[in-house]
Amino acid sequence: MKKISTRKKNLNQHTTFLGCDDWELNYFRSKFRATPASFLKQVTLPPSQRAIGEKTTVLSVFITTPIDEALLKQFPNVKYIATRSTGYDHCESTLLKERGVKVANVPSYGENTVAEMAFALLLSMTRKIHPTYCRIQDGNCSRDDLRGIDLRGKTLGVVGAGRIGQHAIRMGLGFGMKVLAYDPKRNAQLAKELGFQYANLSSLVKKSDVLTVHAPYFPSTHHILNKKNLSQCKKGMYLINTARGELIETEALYRGIKNGSIAGAGLDVLEDEASVLKPSWKPANKQEARIAQMNAELIRHPNVLYTPHNAYNTTEAIQRIADTTIDNILSFLRQKPKNLVI
């Protein structure tokens, strides 16, 4: 376990952690004995803790806490936010820039972790692990309708060849797959060293037997996979998304599963996934209601394997997230901020 020093100057600002589980509560407490701090399990500030919100200058959250106008009203004096994630699309960038609030992320914690989950979902579908398990639980050991497919010789399309995508590329090559990758920034040396080829997105979708998504979510990547390009996919393709739900247009995915052009989808994320993850969620408009309806049907479809945004969740990755977050906060308190994204 990485040893993190809390000694230094200017550690008198108040830090608040939201959305901590029991392990995190104990670990963060042990590292912030030298500076005022609060540790809460809730993902937002309870009304009874208003005083904590007013004195907080440093805030740490997970991706389940939207950083918006409502939250900033609860934390009117916050100067710095450390998100315990790589993605920061839950932070309203324009608002935070206007308020002069700095945001740091965890740039690297689970490259192999998330890529491994992508292949876990893929293998579970291609080898029919879940229906096999369910059948065995019913006392039926028949192999009828449980024939799977080999990955060897198939074409793997990787959308996003960054840190996670590169691990997915290596894993695909390890299975004997041909690998194509789409990324707006091409690295010819990397492609040569690993043994994959770059392709444009349209060609990638058309040629891939398996398409796995590892791109970051920005306005420019919203619905990067959509009705237009997914309608051209190779029939019987498997689609894996362990990145962000909004990268895929839900209706396009829904159509592909319904008409059989997409043989199976392994989804760790969904567009507007709060409709599934939060029991109290209510749609703000007809479009959100429509997406929620499709999500509900997708996660119950026999050709869809859904996990609730859990790809990051391994012992090792959580430890790396915690240690980097602590280091980010203490660096900020020492007036040497790092990993700033806003």
Short mmCIF file of C-alpha atoms in Angstrom, two decimals:
data_model
loop_
_atom_site.label_atom_id
_atom_site.label_comp_id
_atom_site.label_asym_id
_atom_site.label_seq_id
_atom_site.Cartn_x
_atom_site.Cartn_y
_atom_site.Cartn_z
CA MET A 1 0.00 0.00 0.00
CA LYS A 2 1.39 3.37 -1.00
CA LYS A 3 2.47 5.54 1.93
CA ILE A 4 1.21 9.09 1.62
CA SER A 5 2.62 11.82 3.81
CA THR A 6 0.24 14.38 5.29
CA ARG A 7 3.00 16.55 6.73
CA LYS A 8 3.50 20.03 5.33
CA LYS A 9 2.22 23.54 5.60
CA ASN A 10 -1.16 25.18 4.89
CA LEU A 11 -3.33 22.14 5.65
CA ASN A 12 -6.01 24.15 7.45
CA GLN A 13 -8.72 24.26 4.76
CA HIS A 14 -11.73 22.03 5.30
CA THR A 15 -12.03 19.00 3.05
CA THR A 16 -15.29 17.07 2.62
CA PHE A 17 -15.60 13.61 1.08
CA LEU A 18 -18.99 12.59 -0.32
CA GLY A 19 -20.21 9.14 -1.37
CA CYS A 20 -17.69 7.08 0.60
CA ASP A 21 -18.15 3.43 1.43
CA ASP A 22 -16.96 2.02 4.77
CA TRP A 23 -13.49 1.14 3.50
CA GLU A 24 -12.97 4.61 2.05
CA LEU A 25 -14.23 6.31 5.21
CA ASN A 26 -11.64 4.56 7.34
CA TYR A 27 -8.84 5.00 4.82
CA PHE A 28 -9.44 8.69 4.17
CA ARG A 29 -9.75 9.40 7.90
CA SER A 30 -6.35 7.80 8.47
CA LYS A 31 -4.76 10.10 5.87
CA PHE A 32 -6.40 13.36 6.91
CA ARG A 33 -5.66 13.50 10.61
CA ALA A 34 -3.50 16.59 10.13
CA THR A 35 -6.15 18.70 8.37
CA PRO A 36 -9.85 19.44 9.05
CA ALA A 37 -12.04 17.05 7.10
CA SER A 38 -15.51 15.48 6.99
CA PHE A 39 -16.39 12.06 5.61
CA LEU A 40 -19.91 11.22 4.47
CA LYS A 41 -21.53 8.16 2.93
CA GLN A 42 -24.18 10.25 1.19
CA VAL A 43 -23.52 11.32 -2.42
CA THR A 44 -24.99 14.76 -1.69
CA LEU A 45 -24.97 16.86 1.46
CA PRO A 46 -27.82 16.07 3.89
CA PRO A 47 -29.78 19.14 5.11
CA SER A 48 -28.63 18.39 8.65
CA GLN A 49 -25.00 18.91 7.59
CA ARG A 50 -25.42 22.43 6.22
CA ALA A 51 -22.63 23.76 8.44
CA ILE A 52 -20.17 21.36 6.82
CA GLY A 53 -21.12 22.63 3.38
CA GLU A 54 -20.50 26.25 4.34
CA LYS A 55 -17.02 25.65 5.70
CA THR A 56 -15.89 23.26 2.96
CA THR A 57 -13.24 24.63 0.61
CA VAL A 58 -12.11 21.28 -0.84
CA LEU A 59 -14.60 18.67 -2.00
CA SER A 60 -14.10 15.09 -3.17
CA VAL A 61 -16.86 13.23 -5.02
CA PHE A 62 -17.46 10.16 -7.13
CA ILE A 63 -19.15 10.25 -10.54
CA THR A 64 -22.54 9.65 -8.91
CA THR A 65 -22.53 13.23 -7.59
CA PRO A 66 -23.40 15.85 -10.25
CA ILE A 67 -21.36 19.02 -9.78
CA ASP A 68 -24.00 21.57 -10.73
CA GLU A 69 -25.65 24.74 -9.48
CA ALA A 70 -27.62 22.87 -6.82
CA LEU A 71 -24.51 21.30 -5.32
CA LEU A 72 -22.53 24.53 -5.38
CA LYS A 73 -25.30 26.18 -3.37
CA GLN A 74 -24.62 23.60 -0.69
CA PHE A 75 -20.87 24.28 -0.89
CA PRO A 76 -20.70 28.05 -1.52
CA ASN A 77 -17.04 28.40 -0.55
CA VAL A 78 -15.57 25.44 -2.39
CA LYS A 79 -12.38 26.24 -4.31
CA TYR A 80 -11.27 22.81 -5.46
CA ILE A 81 -12.94 19.51 -6.37
CA ALA A 82 -11.15 16.16 -6.54
CA THR A 83 -13.27 13.70 -8.47
CA ARG A 84 -12.53 10.08 -7.71
CA SER A 85 -12.73 9.12 -11.37
CA THR A 86 -11.02 9.63 -14.70
CA GLY A 87 -14.12 10.98 -16.40
CA TYR A 88 -15.41 14.38 -15.33
CA ASP A 89 -18.52 14.76 -17.45
CA HIS A 90 -20.54 14.94 -14.21
CA CYS A 91 -18.92 18.34 -13.63
CA GLU A 92 -20.49 21.39 -15.29
CA SER A 93 -17.28 22.79 -16.73
CA THR A 94 -18.62 26.20 -17.77
CA LEU A 95 -20.18 26.84 -14.38
CA LEU A 96 -17.06 25.80 -12.50
CA LYS A 97 -14.81 27.95 -14.68
CA GLU A 98 -17.09 30.94 -14.03
CA ARG A 99 -16.84 30.32 -10.28
CA GLY A 100 -13.08 29.81 -10.44
CA VAL A 101 -13.34 26.28 -9.01
CA LYS A 102 -10.49 23.96 -9.95
CA VAL A 103 -11.14 20.28 -10.68
CA ALA A 104 -8.65 17.40 -10.62
CA ASN A 105 -9.27 13.84 -11.74
CA VAL A 106 -7.58 10.46 -11.43
CA PRO A 107 -6.00 10.18 -14.88
CA SER A 108 -4.83 6.60 -14.52
CA TYR A 109 -6.11 3.87 -12.25
CA GLY A 110 -7.83 1.08 -14.16
CA GLU A 111 -6.60 0.70 -17.71
CA ASN A 112 -6.25 -3.07 -17.41
CA THR A 113 -9.18 -3.23 -14.97
CA VAL A 114 -11.75 -1.85 -17.41
CA ALA A 115 -10.31 -3.71 -20.39
CA GLU A 116 -10.52 -6.96 -18.44
CA MET A 117 -14.19 -6.25 -17.71
CA ALA A 118 -14.83 -5.67 -21.41
CA PHE A 119 -13.49 -9.13 -22.19
CA ALA A 120 -15.35 -10.65 -19.25
CA LEU A 121 -18.59 -9.36 -20.76
CA LEU A 122 -17.56 -10.51 -24.22
CA LEU A 123 -16.61 -14.04 -23.16
CA SER A 124 -19.73 -14.33 -21.05
CA MET A 125 -21.78 -13.73 -24.19
CA THR A 126 -19.77 -15.62 -26.78
CA ARG A 127 -19.57 -18.70 -24.53
CA LYS A 128 -23.11 -18.26 -23.12
CA ILE A 129 -21.89 -18.28 -19.52
CA HIS A 130 -24.95 -16.64 -17.99
CA PRO A 131 -27.62 -18.85 -19.58
CA THR A 132 -25.46 -21.87 -18.76
CA TYR A 133 -25.23 -20.83 -15.12
CA CYS A 134 -28.98 -20.19 -14.90
CA ARG A 135 -29.72 -23.58 -16.44
CA ILE A 136 -27.42 -25.36 -13.99
CA GLN A 137 -29.12 -23.62 -11.07
CA ASP A 138 -32.38 -25.15 -12.29
CA GLY A 139 -30.78 -28.61 -12.24
CA ASN A 140 -30.51 -28.87 -16.01
CA CYS A 141 -27.12 -29.88 -17.43
CA SER A 142 -28.20 -30.01 -21.06
CA ARG A 143 -25.89 -28.34 -23.60
CA ASP A 144 -28.72 -27.63 -26.04
CA ASP A 145 -28.54 -24.09 -27.46
CA LEU A 146 -25.33 -23.36 -25.54
CA ARG A 147 -22.91 -23.53 -28.47
CA GLY A 148 -20.62 -20.51 -28.49
CA ILE A 149 -18.09 -19.06 -30.92
CA ASP A 150 -14.29 -18.72 -31.00
CA LEU A 151 -12.66 -15.31 -30.73
CA ARG A 152 -9.57 -16.49 -32.60
CA GLY A 153 -9.68 -15.25 -36.19
CA LYS A 154 -12.41 -12.69 -35.50
CA THR A 155 -11.93 -8.94 -36.01
CA LEU A 156 -11.92 -6.76 -32.90
CA GLY A 157 -12.75 -3.09 -33.41
CA VAL A 158 -11.55 -0.77 -30.65
CA VAL A 159 -13.13 2.68 -30.45
CA GLY A 160 -10.56 4.78 -28.62
CA ALA A 161 -6.92 3.64 -28.52
CA GLY A 162 -5.91 5.40 -25.32
CA ARG A 163 -4.68 3.74 -22.14
CA ILE A 164 -7.67 1.40 -21.73
CA GLY A 165 -8.04 0.81 -25.44
CA GLN A 166 -4.41 -0.27 -25.71
CA HIS A 167 -4.98 -2.94 -23.06
CA ALA A 168 -8.03 -4.13 -24.99
CA ILE A 169 -5.91 -4.27 -28.14
CA ARG A 170 -3.28 -6.42 -26.42
CA MET A 171 -5.96 -8.73 -25.05
CA GLY A 172 -7.58 -9.12 -28.45
CA LEU A 173 -4.25 -9.95 -30.03
CA GLY A 174 -3.64 -12.45 -27.25
CA PHE A 175 -6.83 -14.24 -28.27
CA GLY A 176 -5.57 -14.41 -31.85
CA MET A 177 -7.93 -11.73 -33.12
CA LYS A 178 -7.25 -9.24 -35.89
CA VAL A 179 -7.44 -5.79 -34.33
CA LEU A 180 -8.57 -2.51 -35.88
CA ALA A 181 -8.69 0.73 -33.91
CA TYR A 182 -10.29 4.11 -34.36
CA ASP A 183 -8.77 7.12 -32.66
CA PRO A 184 -8.58 10.75 -33.83
CA LYS A 185 -4.91 10.76 -32.79
CA ARG A 186 -3.06 8.02 -34.61
CA ASN A 187 0.26 6.65 -33.38
CA ALA A 188 1.95 4.72 -36.17
CA GLN A 189 4.78 3.55 -33.91
CA LEU A 190 2.30 2.14 -31.37
CA ALA A 191 0.36 0.35 -34.11
CA LYS A 192 3.57 -1.22 -35.39
CA GLU A 193 4.77 -2.27 -31.93
CA LEU A 194 1.46 -3.82 -30.87
CA GLY A 195 0.45 -5.18 -34.26
CA PHE A 196 -2.89 -3.52 -35.01
CA GLN A 197 -4.18 -1.27 -37.77
CA TYR A 198 -6.01 2.03 -37.63
CA ALA A 199 -9.28 2.50 -39.50
CA ASN A 200 -11.88 5.22 -39.86
CA LEU A 201 -14.98 4.77 -37.75
CA SER A 202 -17.27 3.77 -40.60
CA SER A 203 -14.90 1.07 -41.82
CA LEU A 204 -14.32 -0.13 -38.26
CA VAL A 205 -18.04 -0.68 -37.65
CA LYS A 206 -18.51 -2.47 -40.98
CA LYS A 207 -15.59 -4.87 -40.50
CA SER A 208 -15.73 -5.71 -36.78
CA ASP A 209 -17.08 -8.95 -35.38
CA VAL A 210 -16.67 -7.38 -31.94
CA LEU A 211 -16.78 -3.65 -31.23
CA THR A 212 -15.54 -2.44 -27.84
CA VAL A 213 -15.82 1.20 -26.79
CA HIS A 214 -13.06 2.91 -24.79
CA ALA A 215 -13.38 6.56 -25.80
CA PRO A 216 -13.76 9.46 -23.35
CA TYR A 217 -17.08 11.27 -23.27
CA PHE A 218 -17.14 14.86 -24.49
CA PRO A 219 -19.74 16.82 -26.47
CA SER A 220 -17.71 15.91 -29.57
CA THR A 221 -18.06 12.16 -28.87
CA HIS A 222 -21.76 12.23 -27.96
CA HIS A 223 -23.45 9.39 -29.89
CA ILE A 224 -20.23 8.57 -31.72
CA LEU A 225 -22.00 5.29 -32.44
CA ASN A 226 -25.44 6.09 -33.80
CA LYS A 227 -28.26 5.01 -36.09
CA LYS A 228 -26.27 5.93 -39.19
CA ASN A 229 -23.10 3.94 -38.54
CA LEU A 230 -24.54 1.11 -36.42
CA SER A 231 -27.06 0.36 -39.17
CA GLN A 232 -24.04 -0.57 -41.30
CA CYS A 233 -22.51 -2.95 -38.78
CA LYS A 234 -21.47 -6.46 -39.66
CA LYS A 235 -24.49 -8.66 -39.00
CA GLY A 236 -24.07 -10.65 -35.81
CA MET A 237 -21.59 -8.20 -34.29
CA TYR A 238 -21.06 -8.09 -30.52
CA LEU A 239 -20.97 -4.62 -28.95
CA ILE A 240 -19.22 -3.90 -25.64
CA ASN A 241 -19.39 -0.58 -23.78
CA THR A 242 -17.48 -0.07 -20.53
CA ALA A 243 -16.83 3.65 -21.17
CA ARG A 244 -19.84 6.00 -21.07
CA GLY A 245 -23.42 5.31 -22.06
CA GLU A 246 -23.81 8.55 -23.98
CA LEU A 247 -21.22 7.42 -26.51
CA ILE A 248 -23.89 5.15 -28.03
CA GLU A 249 -27.28 6.34 -29.23
CA THR A 250 -29.69 4.18 -27.24
CA GLU A 251 -32.24 3.90 -30.02
CA ALA A 252 -29.58 2.64 -32.43
CA LEU A 253 -28.48 0.00 -29.95
CA TYR A 254 -32.09 -0.91 -29.20
CA ARG A 255 -32.88 -1.35 -32.91
CA GLY A 256 -29.77 -3.45 -33.47
CA ILE A 257 -30.62 -5.82 -30.62
CA LYS A 258 -34.25 -6.07 -31.68
CA ASN A 259 -33.57 -6.80 -35.35
CA GLY A 260 -30.64 -9.13 -34.66
CA SER A 261 -27.96 -7.15 -36.48
CA ILE A 262 -26.24 -6.90 -33.07
CA ALA A 263 -25.94 -10.45 -31.74
CA GLY A 264 -25.23 -9.35 -28.21
CA ALA A 265 -24.36 -6.30 -26.14
CA GLY A 266 -22.23 -6.27 -23.00
CA LEU A 267 -23.03 -3.00 -21.25
CA ASP A 268 -21.48 -1.66 -18.08
CA VAL A 269 -22.93 1.78 -18.81
CA LEU A 270 -26.13 3.19 -20.28
CA GLU A 271 -27.21 6.52 -21.67
CA ASP A 272 -29.10 8.35 -18.88
CA GLU A 273 -28.22 5.43 -16.62
CA ALA A 274 -29.71 7.16 -13.58
CA SER A 275 -33.03 5.80 -14.84
CA VAL A 276 -31.74 2.35 -13.90
CA LEU A 277 -29.38 3.09 -11.00
CA LYS A 278 -31.51 5.54 -9.00
CA PRO A 279 -34.96 4.33 -7.84
CA SER A 280 -36.11 7.92 -7.26
CA TRP A 281 -35.19 9.09 -10.79
CA LYS A 282 -37.87 10.82 -12.83
CA PRO A 283 -37.61 11.88 -16.49
CA ALA A 284 -37.33 15.59 -17.22
CA ASN A 285 -38.84 15.29 -20.70
CA LYS A 286 -40.26 12.84 -23.25
CA GLN A 287 -36.84 12.01 -24.67
CA GLU A 288 -35.50 10.96 -21.27
CA ALA A 289 -38.64 8.91 -20.68
CA ARG A 290 -38.15 7.18 -24.04
CA ILE A 291 -34.51 6.37 -23.27
CA ALA A 292 -35.50 5.04 -19.85
CA GLN A 293 -38.06 2.75 -21.47
CA MET A 294 -35.51 1.39 -23.92
CA ASN A 295 -32.94 0.93 -21.14
CA ALA A 296 -35.44 -1.10 -19.14
CA GLU A 297 -36.10 -3.36 -22.11
CA LEU A 298 -32.43 -3.67 -23.02
CA ILE A 299 -31.22 -4.83 -19.62
CA ARG A 300 -33.86 -7.56 -19.58
CA HIS A 301 -33.21 -8.74 -23.12
CA PRO A 302 -31.66 -12.24 -23.32
CA ASN A 303 -28.95 -10.98 -25.68
CA VAL A 304 -27.85 -8.16 -23.39
CA LEU A 305 -25.56 -8.56 -20.40
CA TYR A 306 -25.70 -5.52 -18.13
CA THR A 307 -23.55 -4.65 -15.12
CA PRO A 308 -24.26 -1.46 -13.11
CA HIS A 309 -21.24 0.76 -13.93
CA ASN A 310 -18.98 -1.72 -12.18
CA ALA A 311 -16.04 -2.10 -14.57
CA TYR A 312 -13.71 0.01 -12.40
CA ASN A 313 -14.52 -1.90 -9.23
CA THR A 314 -11.57 -4.06 -8.25
CA THR A 315 -9.58 -3.98 -5.02
CA GLU A 316 -6.46 -2.76 -6.79
CA ALA A 317 -8.19 -0.07 -8.85
CA ILE A 318 -10.09 1.34 -5.86
CA GLN A 319 -6.82 1.57 -3.94
CA ARG A 320 -5.22 3.48 -6.81
CA ILE A 321 -8.19 5.86 -7.00
CA ALA A 322 -8.02 6.56 -3.27
CA ASP A 323 -4.26 7.13 -3.23
CA THR A 324 -4.30 9.44 -6.25
CA THR A 325 -7.23 11.42 -4.81
CA ILE A 326 -5.40 11.90 -1.52
CA ASP A 327 -2.28 12.99 -3.35
CA ASN A 328 -4.31 15.40 -5.52
CA ILE A 329 -5.91 17.05 -2.49
CA LEU A 330 -2.74 17.34 -0.42
CA SER A 331 -0.88 18.75 -3.43
CA PHE A 332 -3.58 21.40 -3.83
CA LEU A 333 -3.44 22.28 -0.14
CA ARG A 334 0.31 22.75 -0.50
CA GLN A 335 -0.37 25.07 -3.43
CA LYS A 336 1.10 22.62 -5.94
CA PRO A 337 -2.01 21.28 -7.72
CA LYS A 338 -1.71 18.38 -10.13
CA ASN A 339 -3.98 16.46 -12.54
CA LEU A 340 -6.16 19.53 -13.15
CA VAL A 341 -8.81 19.10 -15.84
CA ILE A 342 -10.77 22.32 -15.16
#
